[in-house]
């Protein structure tokens, strides 16, 4: 319910929000998250505590609004960021630089731990002019993959000074996002509606597979992979469309689902409950896509006032498969989708889900924490 | 017609010295650029040689020999508060309230609409209050005395804004009627006169409050603010400590308890209230006259206050601190059923009495006075002059406009006041490197000039990353601002082109449907191909899809690449047919025909005959058209390589024709 959401106005436009990963076998909900800002004269990377656990109520819920633990100046817009481990965050900058920041928990400070200056850059015919925005980063400790407006793919190791592998001109258009498909394979999306698989073991500087949207080549802005069924991939496009792809077959998306009215900036499967998926958009909405239960037996928690709830039928092309994301039985297969933020006007740039918790940040300079997603 | 009746405030530009040099300036949308010229003050300069230097020099200039090293360009901003970090919370949160108000349903009738508007007003005030608290915390936390001073100033400005807003809410938005009006004004005074809170705390926390030297001050404060229960509670402490005057206390306590007050719930009529009140007033009068309290000056004075004795109330001037507190106290004890339109008389006389000619009213006093006089336009005008931001007047005016209180007033410069102030505020937001996004929605709700303002401002947003460009583009596309869409895409395409990112450049021009630019980029691709002999950015060209139709050159690029693909896949007849079509259907530019004909060479040399007789004739005609119709005929004859190429082509075509005649003859003959 809305009452479980706490908001804080932070006097900076938020481009990214990320929960700190939980240690293995942790039972508590996540308590710390990081944010990055954009379009400020002075941009910052900040670490927040989600709220006070201590004096809380009976069932160990958090109370109060998020409060700032520490922050550090960041050169350029924060374009993307990702926790490498419990202490280190990798941040992609609009200047093309990639920085690892370390969060020192004993004295609550942040410091730059390692930096790859101009990991992404444009080269003019004669002179090298400025960096190119690094648009996406993904980590699989100790490996870090970054992509950028320069169409370049970099593979770094957290402990090595130089890039392990660089694919120059990997893409002729802007690469908008990257994620790991498997340990050695990555997925990228670009500004001409293509989803590509790259096998980093191969020395060829070419993708091993290219998928693309039919018709107008609508740019893709975000990508996520199903945590358990690796062949299921979700992407979000400039027109707000959610595409579900089965990368084992075909070159086109299995289904196209429409909810947002403008750019979809992020898409995330719930990491431990992947029947749920979350997307946010420039249009100021954040949708919760739920394929977990049959609609007829649905508990009523999603029907509360103020929310708009709709049912969508898959327009599926493919048969087969156990996953609700790919199946196409029109009687059973209905997805419930809910906008978690009615009446927001400015863009929701980022979201992250972990356990029962959701955190998101907006261009209205506010961060929101929802601690009871599945209440 | 409104004429400015005050001198505009003087802005001192620190670092500039107008006494030494003449300043020049240029207007920007929300800023003014000021710089020192090389003319000295007198005009007739002795150092004439400087006149030949450019008059406008940036702060980095000064390399020229005679140029003064102090040459600087100053940016003078009008809406300074926009740049205060803590206030960004105010701007952002109130933006949400503003948008809610614009969306709110005007159809809601009477009471519920009013309740809705009052709620909106309260929301605005709570944002001001939250901001004030943040600012206060910041002031306490900082070590820097200068910064501390700045924060404290902001706190007092915010507190004044909230004070004014609250009064406007009572008088204009809620439009409280006689009875409830007084209760609202009492709340207003209690909320804003908080200097006494610490005194109250000190007395209440002392060991025996009734012995405290400020005890009676606190009792008086409670009485002056109409906080009867608290006053009686304190008095009871004194009573138990002083059993001898128990009787006196009981009488005063009884009077205070019985005092009739207007009720919110409308359970009694005003006439009933007035009757009760008259009765109670007479009772107080009796006790005062028969000297019941004569032995205790404190209690006697309280009784006089209850009777609305102006002198007795004015004696407590120090405890009230402001004339408007005096006004409300006076109303409470003399005119509890005051009507809104009577307020102006009491307000004016209260201010005169309170200030007593010792000091003249401050701007804040004048604003509040204008509110009590229901001069809404005067309130807004004074606030515009005094406050250092447009936020306050813009939002207040918008709210009052939604209350339908401003409709008759049109300004001589075009739009109405609401729109004028919103435009000013939004322009300020647009001059900020980060808050510009908020400005968009304000412009959207200015029906007359909003669109034009948005068009002018949006073009000035620096497009530092593609992501930001996409956001700006989305704003323009949603509003069908085609000109701006084109311009943004062109800027981005140009940037990409300069960075040699042909693929990105092409997708930007496809987005803008900019055929001319798509042609330009296609030419770059073709040029690259001619130079290198292979295509760059195949991933893009192979996936042009329907966007290929945007420009003829792009179509050619796509088709030409398709030819290469067919050739690579050894689908020769299809490749040959396509190649020929490119020329005969005039898809290929003439400048590229030679390349295409050269591409035909290997097809002509294949073991299999690929071009039919008819196709071969067409190829020959193409070649002849090219060599004959080319204005650079000379070039072909002079250039050995070209001549050889043409000769080789002619030979190959002739041989192919021979082979095909034989082949076709054989096929037909059999």
mmCIF file of N, CA and C in Angstrom, chain A residues 9-13 16 38-42 77 79 94 122-125 129 133 148-151 169-174 176 190-192 194 196 210 212 215-217 219 221 238-239 261-263 265 282 343-347 349 363-365, chain B residues 77 85-89 92-93 95-96 99 103 134 432-438 441 462 464-468 470-471 474-475 477-478 492 497-505 507-508 511 524 528 536-547:
data_model
loop_
_atom_site.group_PDB
_atom_site.id
_atom_site.type_symbol
_atom_site.label_atom_id
_atom_site.label_comp_id
_atom_site.label_asym_id
_atom_site.label_seq_id
_atom_site.Cartn_x
_atom_site.Cartn_y
_atom_site.Cartn_z
ATOM 1 N N UNK A 9 12.944 14.197 -0.532
ATOM 2 C CA UNK A 9 13.417 15.114 -1.560
ATOM 3 C C UNK A 9 14.891 15.405 -1.300
ATOM 4 N N UNK A 10 15.710 15.247 -2.337
ATOM 5 C CA UNK A 10 17.146 15.232 -2.105
ATOM 6 C C UNK A 10 17.891 16.345 -2.841
ATOM 7 N N UNK A 11 17.163 17.264 -3.469
ATOM 8 C CA UNK A 11 17.776 18.416 -4.140
ATOM 9 C C UNK A 11 18.758 18.035 -5.241
ATOM 10 N N UNK A 12 18.555 16.890 -5.854
ATOM 11 C CA UNK A 12 19.323 16.532 -7.046
ATOM 12 C C UNK A 12 18.521 15.500 -7.837
ATOM 13 N N UNK A 13 18.581 15.627 -9.147
ATOM 14 C CA UNK A 13 17.849 14.685 -9.983
ATOM 15 C C UNK A 13 18.549 13.333 -9.914
ATOM 16 N N UNK A 16 20.129 7.019 -10.913
ATOM 17 C CA UNK A 16 20.237 5.601 -10.588
ATOM 18 C C UNK A 16 20.011 5.356 -9.110
ATOM 19 N N UNK A 38 22.249 13.270 -11.835
ATOM 20 C CA UNK A 38 22.623 13.705 -13.183
ATOM 21 C C UNK A 38 22.190 15.149 -13.401
ATOM 22 N N UNK A 39 22.779 15.780 -14.392
ATOM 23 C CA UNK A 39 22.373 17.113 -14.829
ATOM 24 C C UNK A 39 22.562 18.194 -13.771
ATOM 25 N N UNK A 40 23.432 17.942 -12.831
ATOM 26 C CA UNK A 40 23.783 18.944 -11.841
ATOM 27 C C UNK A 40 25.123 19.541 -12.193
ATOM 28 N N UNK A 41 25.394 20.751 -11.696
ATOM 29 C CA UNK A 41 26.754 21.259 -11.856
ATOM 30 C C UNK A 41 27.695 20.377 -11.054
ATOM 31 N N UNK A 42 27.182 19.904 -9.936
ATOM 32 C CA UNK A 42 27.977 19.094 -9.028
ATOM 33 C C UNK A 42 27.203 17.802 -8.785
ATOM 34 N N UNK A 77 27.534 13.281 -15.329
ATOM 35 C CA UNK A 77 26.289 12.621 -14.932
ATOM 36 C C UNK A 77 26.580 11.171 -14.587
ATOM 37 N N UNK A 79 25.566 7.786 -15.227
ATOM 38 C CA UNK A 79 24.731 7.181 -16.268
ATOM 39 C C UNK A 79 24.214 5.810 -15.827
ATOM 40 N N UNK A 94 29.031 10.234 -17.696
ATOM 41 C CA UNK A 94 28.791 10.820 -19.013
ATOM 42 C C UNK A 94 30.095 11.325 -19.624
ATOM 43 N N UNK A 122 35.399 9.376 -28.142
ATOM 44 C CA UNK A 122 35.252 9.553 -29.576
ATOM 45 C C UNK A 122 36.598 9.927 -30.147
ATOM 46 N N UNK A 123 36.875 9.433 -31.329
ATOM 47 C CA UNK A 123 38.112 9.841 -31.973
ATOM 48 C C UNK A 123 37.763 10.579 -33.250
ATOM 49 N N UNK A 124 38.220 11.792 -33.313
ATOM 50 C CA UNK A 124 38.063 12.555 -34.522
ATOM 51 C C UNK A 124 39.120 12.057 -35.492
ATOM 52 N N UNK A 125 39.015 12.464 -36.740
ATOM 53 C CA UNK A 125 39.991 11.964 -37.693
ATOM 54 C C UNK A 125 41.427 12.331 -37.274
ATOM 55 N N UNK A 129 39.018 13.891 -29.357
ATOM 56 C CA UNK A 129 38.253 14.901 -28.631
ATOM 57 C C UNK A 129 37.375 14.206 -27.622
ATOM 58 N N UNK A 133 29.923 9.335 -23.524
ATOM 59 C CA UNK A 133 29.202 8.870 -22.346
ATOM 60 C C UNK A 133 29.231 7.348 -22.253
ATOM 61 N N UNK A 148 28.965 2.138 -24.318
ATOM 62 C CA UNK A 148 28.841 3.589 -24.380
ATOM 63 C C UNK A 148 28.287 4.131 -25.678
ATOM 64 N N UNK A 149 28.183 5.452 -25.695
ATOM 65 C CA UNK A 149 27.710 6.150 -26.891
ATOM 66 C C UNK A 149 28.671 5.958 -28.057
ATOM 67 N N UNK A 150 29.903 5.571 -27.761
ATOM 68 C CA UNK A 150 30.890 5.360 -28.809
ATOM 69 C C UNK A 150 30.757 3.973 -29.450
ATOM 70 N N UNK A 151 29.763 3.195 -29.015
ATOM 71 C CA UNK A 151 29.558 1.876 -29.594
ATOM 72 C C UNK A 151 30.623 0.865 -29.186
ATOM 73 N N UNK A 169 34.132 0.020 -31.913
ATOM 74 C CA UNK A 169 33.101 0.028 -32.946
ATOM 75 C C UNK A 169 32.299 -1.278 -32.981
ATOM 76 N N UNK A 170 32.012 -1.773 -31.782
ATOM 77 C CA UNK A 170 31.223 -2.996 -31.702
ATOM 78 C C UNK A 170 29.838 -2.759 -32.282
ATOM 79 N N UNK A 171 29.370 -1.544 -32.132
ATOM 80 C CA UNK A 171 28.040 -1.213 -32.631
ATOM 81 C C UNK A 171 28.119 0.142 -33.313
ATOM 82 N N UNK A 172 27.432 0.268 -34.447
ATOM 83 C CA UNK A 172 27.523 1.533 -35.166
ATOM 84 C C UNK A 172 26.576 2.572 -34.583
ATOM 85 N N UNK A 173 25.631 2.115 -33.746
ATOM 86 C CA UNK A 173 24.781 3.092 -33.072
ATOM 87 C C UNK A 173 25.112 3.061 -31.585
ATOM 88 N N UNK A 174 24.394 3.871 -30.825
ATOM 89 C CA UNK A 174 24.681 3.965 -29.399
ATOM 90 C C UNK A 174 24.239 2.700 -28.671
ATOM 91 N N UNK A 176 22.935 1.216 -25.378
ATOM 92 C CA UNK A 176 22.236 1.829 -24.251
ATOM 93 C C UNK A 176 22.355 1.048 -22.956
ATOM 94 N N UNK A 190 20.696 -1.517 -28.377
ATOM 95 C CA UNK A 190 21.187 -0.297 -29.003
ATOM 96 C C UNK A 190 20.064 0.609 -29.500
ATOM 97 N N UNK A 191 20.476 1.709 -30.107
ATOM 98 C CA UNK A 191 19.495 2.724 -30.483
ATOM 99 C C UNK A 191 18.839 2.452 -31.833
ATOM 100 N N UNK A 192 19.076 1.265 -32.432
ATOM 101 C CA UNK A 192 18.280 0.931 -33.613
ATOM 102 C C UNK A 192 17.518 -0.381 -33.387
ATOM 103 N N UNK A 194 18.072 -3.164 -31.667
ATOM 104 C CA UNK A 194 18.687 -4.494 -31.743
ATOM 105 C C UNK A 194 19.120 -5.004 -30.380
ATOM 106 N N UNK A 196 21.764 -7.817 -28.968
ATOM 107 C CA UNK A 196 22.868 -8.626 -29.482
ATOM 108 C C UNK A 196 23.495 -9.458 -28.375
ATOM 109 N N UNK A 210 22.202 -11.653 -33.461
ATOM 110 C CA UNK A 210 21.518 -10.364 -33.465
ATOM 111 C C UNK A 210 20.012 -10.595 -33.517
ATOM 112 N N UNK A 212 16.251 -8.422 -33.583
ATOM 113 C CA UNK A 212 15.800 -7.043 -33.716
ATOM 114 C C UNK A 212 14.297 -6.947 -33.812
ATOM 115 N N UNK A 215 9.648 -3.892 -38.141
ATOM 116 C CA UNK A 215 9.103 -2.578 -38.457
ATOM 117 C C UNK A 215 10.039 -1.459 -38.083
ATOM 118 N N UNK A 216 9.465 -0.387 -37.521
ATOM 119 C CA UNK A 216 10.304 0.741 -37.123
ATOM 120 C C UNK A 216 11.325 0.270 -36.119
ATOM 121 N N UNK A 217 12.561 0.692 -36.340
ATOM 122 C CA UNK A 217 13.630 0.266 -35.434
ATOM 123 C C UNK A 217 13.614 1.119 -34.183
ATOM 124 N N UNK A 219 14.434 2.437 -30.725
ATOM 125 C CA UNK A 219 15.586 2.226 -29.855
ATOM 126 C C UNK A 219 15.218 1.461 -28.581
ATOM 127 N N UNK A 221 16.261 0.728 -24.642
ATOM 128 C CA UNK A 221 17.011 1.447 -23.606
ATOM 129 C C UNK A 221 17.469 0.575 -22.449
ATOM 130 N N UNK A 238 12.046 2.835 -26.536
ATOM 131 C CA UNK A 238 11.769 4.264 -26.542
ATOM 132 C C UNK A 238 10.270 4.570 -26.531
ATOM 133 N N UNK A 239 9.476 3.674 -27.112
ATOM 134 C CA UNK A 239 8.039 3.885 -27.135
ATOM 135 C C UNK A 239 7.372 3.337 -25.880
ATOM 136 N N UNK A 261 4.044 5.234 -21.702
ATOM 137 C CA UNK A 261 3.785 6.114 -22.831
ATOM 138 C C UNK A 261 5.036 6.828 -23.328
ATOM 139 N N UNK A 262 6.155 6.561 -22.676
ATOM 140 C CA UNK A 262 7.403 7.175 -23.118
ATOM 141 C C UNK A 262 8.545 6.213 -22.806
ATOM 142 N N UNK A 263 9.779 6.632 -23.014
ATOM 143 C CA UNK A 263 10.948 5.782 -22.847
ATOM 144 C C UNK A 263 10.873 4.922 -21.582
ATOM 145 N N UNK A 265 13.049 3.343 -19.017
ATOM 146 C CA UNK A 265 14.461 3.512 -18.655
ATOM 147 C C UNK A 265 15.067 2.274 -18.013
ATOM 148 N N UNK A 282 10.054 7.410 -18.484
ATOM 149 C CA UNK A 282 10.051 8.860 -18.614
ATOM 150 C C UNK A 282 8.661 9.450 -18.353
ATOM 151 N N UNK A 343 -0.196 9.625 -10.735
ATOM 152 C CA UNK A 343 -0.062 11.090 -10.641
ATOM 153 C C UNK A 343 1.340 11.666 -10.629
ATOM 154 N N UNK A 344 2.332 10.838 -10.802
ATOM 155 C CA UNK A 344 3.686 11.399 -10.902
ATOM 156 C C UNK A 344 3.809 12.036 -12.281
ATOM 157 N N UNK A 345 4.454 13.192 -12.364
ATOM 158 C CA UNK A 345 4.552 13.817 -13.676
ATOM 159 C C UNK A 345 5.946 13.722 -14.280
ATOM 160 N N UNK A 346 6.975 13.726 -13.448
ATOM 161 C CA UNK A 346 8.324 13.701 -14.010
ATOM 162 C C UNK A 346 8.877 12.277 -14.037
ATOM 163 N N UNK A 347 9.876 12.095 -14.860
ATOM 164 C CA UNK A 347 10.436 10.789 -15.154
ATOM 165 C C UNK A 347 10.894 10.003 -13.917
ATOM 166 N N UNK A 349 13.602 7.575 -13.329
ATOM 167 C CA UNK A 349 14.775 7.189 -14.098
ATOM 168 C C UNK A 349 15.313 5.823 -13.749
ATOM 169 N N UNK A 363 13.248 12.468 -11.602
ATOM 170 C CA UNK A 363 13.696 13.793 -12.001
ATOM 171 C C UNK A 363 13.068 14.876 -11.131
ATOM 172 N N UNK A 364 12.068 14.506 -10.339
ATOM 173 C CA UNK A 364 11.488 15.465 -9.394
ATOM 174 C C UNK A 364 12.342 15.520 -8.133
ATOM 175 N N UNK A 365 13.552 15.006 -8.218
ATOM 176 C CA UNK A 365 14.551 15.089 -7.153
ATOM 177 C C UNK A 365 14.108 14.394 -5.870
ATOM 178 N N UNK B 77 21.871 37.305 -12.508
ATOM 179 C CA UNK B 77 20.646 36.525 -12.532
ATOM 180 C C UNK B 77 19.539 37.251 -11.782
ATOM 181 N N UNK B 85 20.337 25.681 -2.753
ATOM 182 C CA UNK B 85 20.213 24.228 -2.774
ATOM 183 C C UNK B 85 19.004 23.738 -1.976
ATOM 184 N N UNK B 86 18.859 24.259 -0.768
ATOM 185 C CA UNK B 86 17.788 23.766 0.104
ATOM 186 C C UNK B 86 16.412 24.078 -0.468
ATOM 187 N N UNK B 87 16.323 25.161 -1.240
ATOM 188 C CA UNK B 87 15.022 25.551 -1.781
ATOM 189 C C UNK B 87 14.574 24.640 -2.925
ATOM 190 N N UNK B 88 15.500 23.825 -3.443
ATOM 191 C CA UNK B 88 15.113 22.934 -4.544
ATOM 192 C C UNK B 88 14.011 21.992 -4.110
ATOM 193 N N UNK B 89 14.025 21.658 -2.846
ATOM 194 C CA UNK B 89 12.974 20.825 -2.300
ATOM 195 C C UNK B 89 11.622 21.536 -2.426
ATOM 196 N N UNK B 92 10.559 21.527 -6.147
ATOM 197 C CA UNK B 92 10.139 20.222 -6.640
ATOM 198 C C UNK B 92 8.835 19.755 -6.013
ATOM 199 N N UNK B 93 8.744 19.920 -4.698
ATOM 200 C CA UNK B 93 7.553 19.413 -4.037
ATOM 201 C C UNK B 93 6.342 20.257 -4.420
ATOM 202 N N UNK B 95 5.924 21.779 -7.141
ATOM 203 C CA UNK B 95 5.590 21.456 -8.530
ATOM 204 C C UNK B 95 4.512 20.369 -8.581
ATOM 205 N N UNK B 96 4.691 19.367 -7.718
ATOM 206 C CA UNK B 96 3.696 18.301 -7.651
ATOM 207 C C UNK B 96 2.331 18.826 -7.217
ATOM 208 N N UNK B 99 0.774 20.819 -10.055
ATOM 209 C CA UNK B 99 0.217 19.960 -11.094
ATOM 210 C C UNK B 99 -1.103 19.344 -10.630
ATOM 211 N N UNK B 103 -4.860 19.752 -12.322
ATOM 212 C CA UNK B 103 -5.649 18.584 -12.711
ATOM 213 C C UNK B 103 -6.990 18.542 -11.984
ATOM 214 N N UNK B 134 14.371 22.501 7.378
ATOM 215 C CA UNK B 134 15.645 22.068 6.788
ATOM 216 C C UNK B 134 16.674 23.185 6.851
ATOM 217 N N UNK B 432 18.169 27.641 -14.768
ATOM 218 C CA UNK B 432 18.922 26.780 -13.858
ATOM 219 C C UNK B 432 19.355 25.525 -14.611
ATOM 220 N N UNK B 433 20.600 25.086 -14.354
ATOM 221 C CA UNK B 433 21.124 23.963 -15.130
ATOM 222 C C UNK B 433 20.365 22.676 -14.903
ATOM 223 N N UNK B 434 19.619 22.594 -13.801
ATOM 224 C CA UNK B 434 19.011 21.317 -13.474
ATOM 225 C C UNK B 434 17.491 21.389 -13.324
ATOM 226 N N UNK B 435 16.981 22.538 -12.915
ATOM 227 C CA UNK B 435 15.545 22.629 -12.604
ATOM 228 C C UNK B 435 14.670 22.883 -13.828
ATOM 229 N N UNK B 436 15.304 23.010 -14.995
ATOM 230 C CA UNK B 436 14.546 23.352 -16.200
ATOM 231 C C UNK B 436 13.371 22.426 -16.470
ATOM 232 N N UNK B 437 13.504 21.146 -16.086
ATOM 233 C CA UNK B 437 12.423 20.204 -16.366
ATOM 234 C C UNK B 437 11.110 20.601 -15.688
ATOM 235 N N UNK B 438 11.233 21.210 -14.496
ATOM 236 C CA UNK B 438 10.031 21.643 -13.795
ATOM 237 C C UNK B 438 9.331 22.753 -14.561
ATOM 238 N N UNK B 441 6.275 22.139 -17.234
ATOM 239 C CA UNK B 441 4.871 21.993 -16.846
ATOM 240 C C UNK B 441 4.217 23.337 -16.543
ATOM 241 N N UNK B 462 21.465 22.875 -22.963
ATOM 242 C CA UNK B 462 22.646 22.198 -23.527
ATOM 243 C C UNK B 462 22.421 20.687 -23.587
ATOM 244 N N UNK B 464 24.097 17.684 -23.404
ATOM 245 C CA UNK B 464 25.410 17.126 -23.077
ATOM 246 C C UNK B 464 25.513 15.637 -23.379
ATOM 247 N N UNK B 465 24.429 14.898 -23.196
ATOM 248 C CA UNK B 465 24.468 13.466 -23.517
ATOM 249 C C UNK B 465 23.249 13.128 -24.374
ATOM 250 N N UNK B 466 23.290 11.956 -24.986
ATOM 251 C CA UNK B 466 22.150 11.527 -25.788
ATOM 252 C C UNK B 466 20.924 11.349 -24.905
ATOM 253 N N UNK B 467 21.186 10.854 -23.701
ATOM 254 C CA UNK B 467 20.083 10.624 -22.767
ATOM 255 C C UNK B 467 19.333 11.924 -22.491
ATOM 256 N N UNK B 468 20.092 12.998 -22.262
ATOM 257 C CA UNK B 468 19.470 14.286 -21.992
ATOM 258 C C UNK B 468 18.744 14.781 -23.244
ATOM 259 N N UNK B 470 17.390 12.988 -25.425
ATOM 260 C CA UNK B 470 16.154 12.216 -25.565
ATOM 261 C C UNK B 470 15.050 12.776 -24.682
ATOM 262 N N UNK B 471 15.462 13.223 -23.501
ATOM 263 C CA UNK B 471 14.468 13.796 -22.590
ATOM 264 C C UNK B 471 13.905 15.105 -23.148
ATOM 265 N N UNK B 474 11.644 14.305 -26.068
ATOM 266 C CA UNK B 474 10.343 13.778 -25.640
ATOM 267 C C UNK B 474 9.403 14.937 -25.292
ATOM 268 N N UNK B 475 9.945 15.922 -24.594
ATOM 269 C CA UNK B 475 9.150 17.103 -24.235
ATOM 270 C C UNK B 475 8.619 17.772 -25.503
ATOM 271 N N UNK B 477 8.340 16.465 -28.588
ATOM 272 C CA UNK B 477 7.464 15.598 -29.373
ATOM 273 C C UNK B 477 6.062 15.547 -28.788
ATOM 274 N N UNK B 478 6.010 15.490 -27.454
ATOM 275 C CA UNK B 478 4.690 15.438 -26.812
ATOM 276 C C UNK B 478 3.862 16.676 -27.122
ATOM 277 N N UNK B 492 22.192 16.715 -32.696
ATOM 278 C CA UNK B 492 22.736 15.437 -32.260
ATOM 279 C C UNK B 492 23.360 14.684 -33.437
ATOM 280 N N UNK B 497 28.149 12.927 -36.288
ATOM 281 C CA UNK B 497 28.902 12.939 -37.541
ATOM 282 C C UNK B 497 30.324 13.420 -37.290
ATOM 283 N N UNK B 498 30.421 14.462 -36.458
ATOM 284 C CA UNK B 498 31.742 14.998 -36.141
ATOM 285 C C UNK B 498 32.577 13.952 -35.411
ATOM 286 N N UNK B 499 31.911 13.109 -34.610
ATOM 287 C CA UNK B 499 32.633 12.068 -33.885
ATOM 288 C C UNK B 499 32.801 10.806 -34.717
ATOM 289 N N UNK B 500 32.442 10.904 -35.995
ATOM 290 C CA UNK B 500 32.577 9.756 -36.890
ATOM 291 C C UNK B 500 31.657 8.610 -36.519
ATOM 292 N N UNK B 501 30.559 8.936 -35.877
ATOM 293 C CA UNK B 501 29.600 7.901 -35.535
ATOM 294 C C UNK B 501 28.459 7.963 -36.543
ATOM 295 N N UNK B 502 28.746 7.431 -37.733
ATOM 296 C CA UNK B 502 27.775 7.542 -38.808
ATOM 297 C C UNK B 502 26.455 6.867 -38.448
ATOM 298 N N UNK B 503 26.541 5.734 -37.773
ATOM 299 C CA UNK B 503 25.330 4.997 -37.410
ATOM 300 C C UNK B 503 24.430 5.825 -36.519
ATOM 301 N N UNK B 504 25.022 6.418 -35.476
ATOM 302 C CA UNK B 504 24.230 7.253 -34.582
ATOM 303 C C UNK B 504 23.663 8.436 -35.333
ATOM 304 N N UNK B 505 24.504 9.045 -36.161
ATOM 305 C CA UNK B 505 24.060 10.216 -36.911
ATOM 306 C C UNK B 505 22.838 9.868 -37.745
ATOM 307 N N UNK B 507 20.667 7.435 -37.223
ATOM 308 C CA UNK B 507 19.441 7.176 -36.464
ATOM 309 C C UNK B 507 18.829 8.481 -35.947
ATOM 310 N N UNK B 508 19.654 9.493 -35.679
ATOM 311 C CA UNK B 508 19.084 10.791 -35.283
ATOM 312 C C UNK B 508 18.335 11.437 -36.436
ATOM 313 N N UNK B 511 15.094 9.761 -36.934
ATOM 314 C CA UNK B 511 14.101 10.153 -35.933
ATOM 315 C C UNK B 511 13.446 11.487 -36.305
ATOM 316 N N UNK B 524 28.361 10.083 -46.991
ATOM 317 C CA UNK B 524 29.585 9.782 -46.239
ATOM 318 C C UNK B 524 29.881 8.285 -46.245
ATOM 319 N N UNK B 528 33.123 6.575 -47.852
ATOM 320 C CA UNK B 528 33.957 5.645 -47.090
ATOM 321 C C UNK B 528 34.131 4.340 -47.855
ATOM 322 N N UNK B 536 31.412 0.219 -43.665
ATOM 323 C CA UNK B 536 31.440 0.266 -42.207
ATOM 324 C C UNK B 536 29.991 0.168 -41.749
ATOM 325 N N UNK B 537 29.813 -0.122 -40.502
ATOM 326 C CA UNK B 537 28.483 -0.086 -39.882
ATOM 327 C C UNK B 537 27.452 -0.952 -40.598
ATOM 328 N N UNK B 538 27.887 -2.173 -40.949
ATOM 329 C CA UNK B 538 26.969 -3.084 -41.630
ATOM 330 C C UNK B 538 25.741 -3.382 -40.792
ATOM 331 N N UNK B 539 25.943 -3.451 -39.466
ATOM 332 C CA UNK B 539 24.820 -3.792 -38.594
ATOM 333 C C UNK B 539 23.676 -2.805 -38.773
ATOM 334 N N UNK B 540 24.030 -1.560 -39.070
ATOM 335 C CA UNK B 540 23.009 -0.536 -39.281
ATOM 336 C C UNK B 540 22.407 -0.641 -40.671
ATOM 337 N N UNK B 541 23.280 -0.669 -41.672
ATOM 338 C CA UNK B 541 22.801 -0.613 -43.055
ATOM 339 C C UNK B 541 21.958 -1.833 -43.396
ATOM 340 N N UNK B 542 22.324 -2.998 -42.826
ATOM 341 C CA UNK B 542 21.554 -4.207 -43.085
ATOM 342 C C UNK B 542 20.194 -4.179 -42.410
ATOM 343 N N UNK B 543 20.010 -3.247 -41.471
ATOM 344 C CA UNK B 543 18.768 -3.236 -40.709
ATOM 345 C C UNK B 543 18.002 -1.931 -40.824
ATOM 346 N N UNK B 544 18.121 -1.318 -41.987
ATOM 347 C CA UNK B 544 17.445 -0.028 -42.148
ATOM 348 C C UNK B 544 15.925 -0.155 -42.096
ATOM 349 N N UNK B 545 15.405 -1.272 -42.613
ATOM 350 C CA UNK B 545 13.956 -1.471 -42.589
ATOM 351 C C UNK B 545 13.239 -0.378 -43.362
ATOM 352 N N UNK B 546 12.044 -0.039 -42.912
ATOM 353 C CA UNK B 546 11.249 0.956 -43.646
ATOM 354 C C UNK B 546 11.898 2.347 -43.671
ATOM 355 N N UNK B 547 12.800 2.591 -42.727
ATOM 356 C CA UNK B 547 13.393 3.926 -42.674
ATOM 357 C C UNK B 547 14.269 4.188 -43.899
#
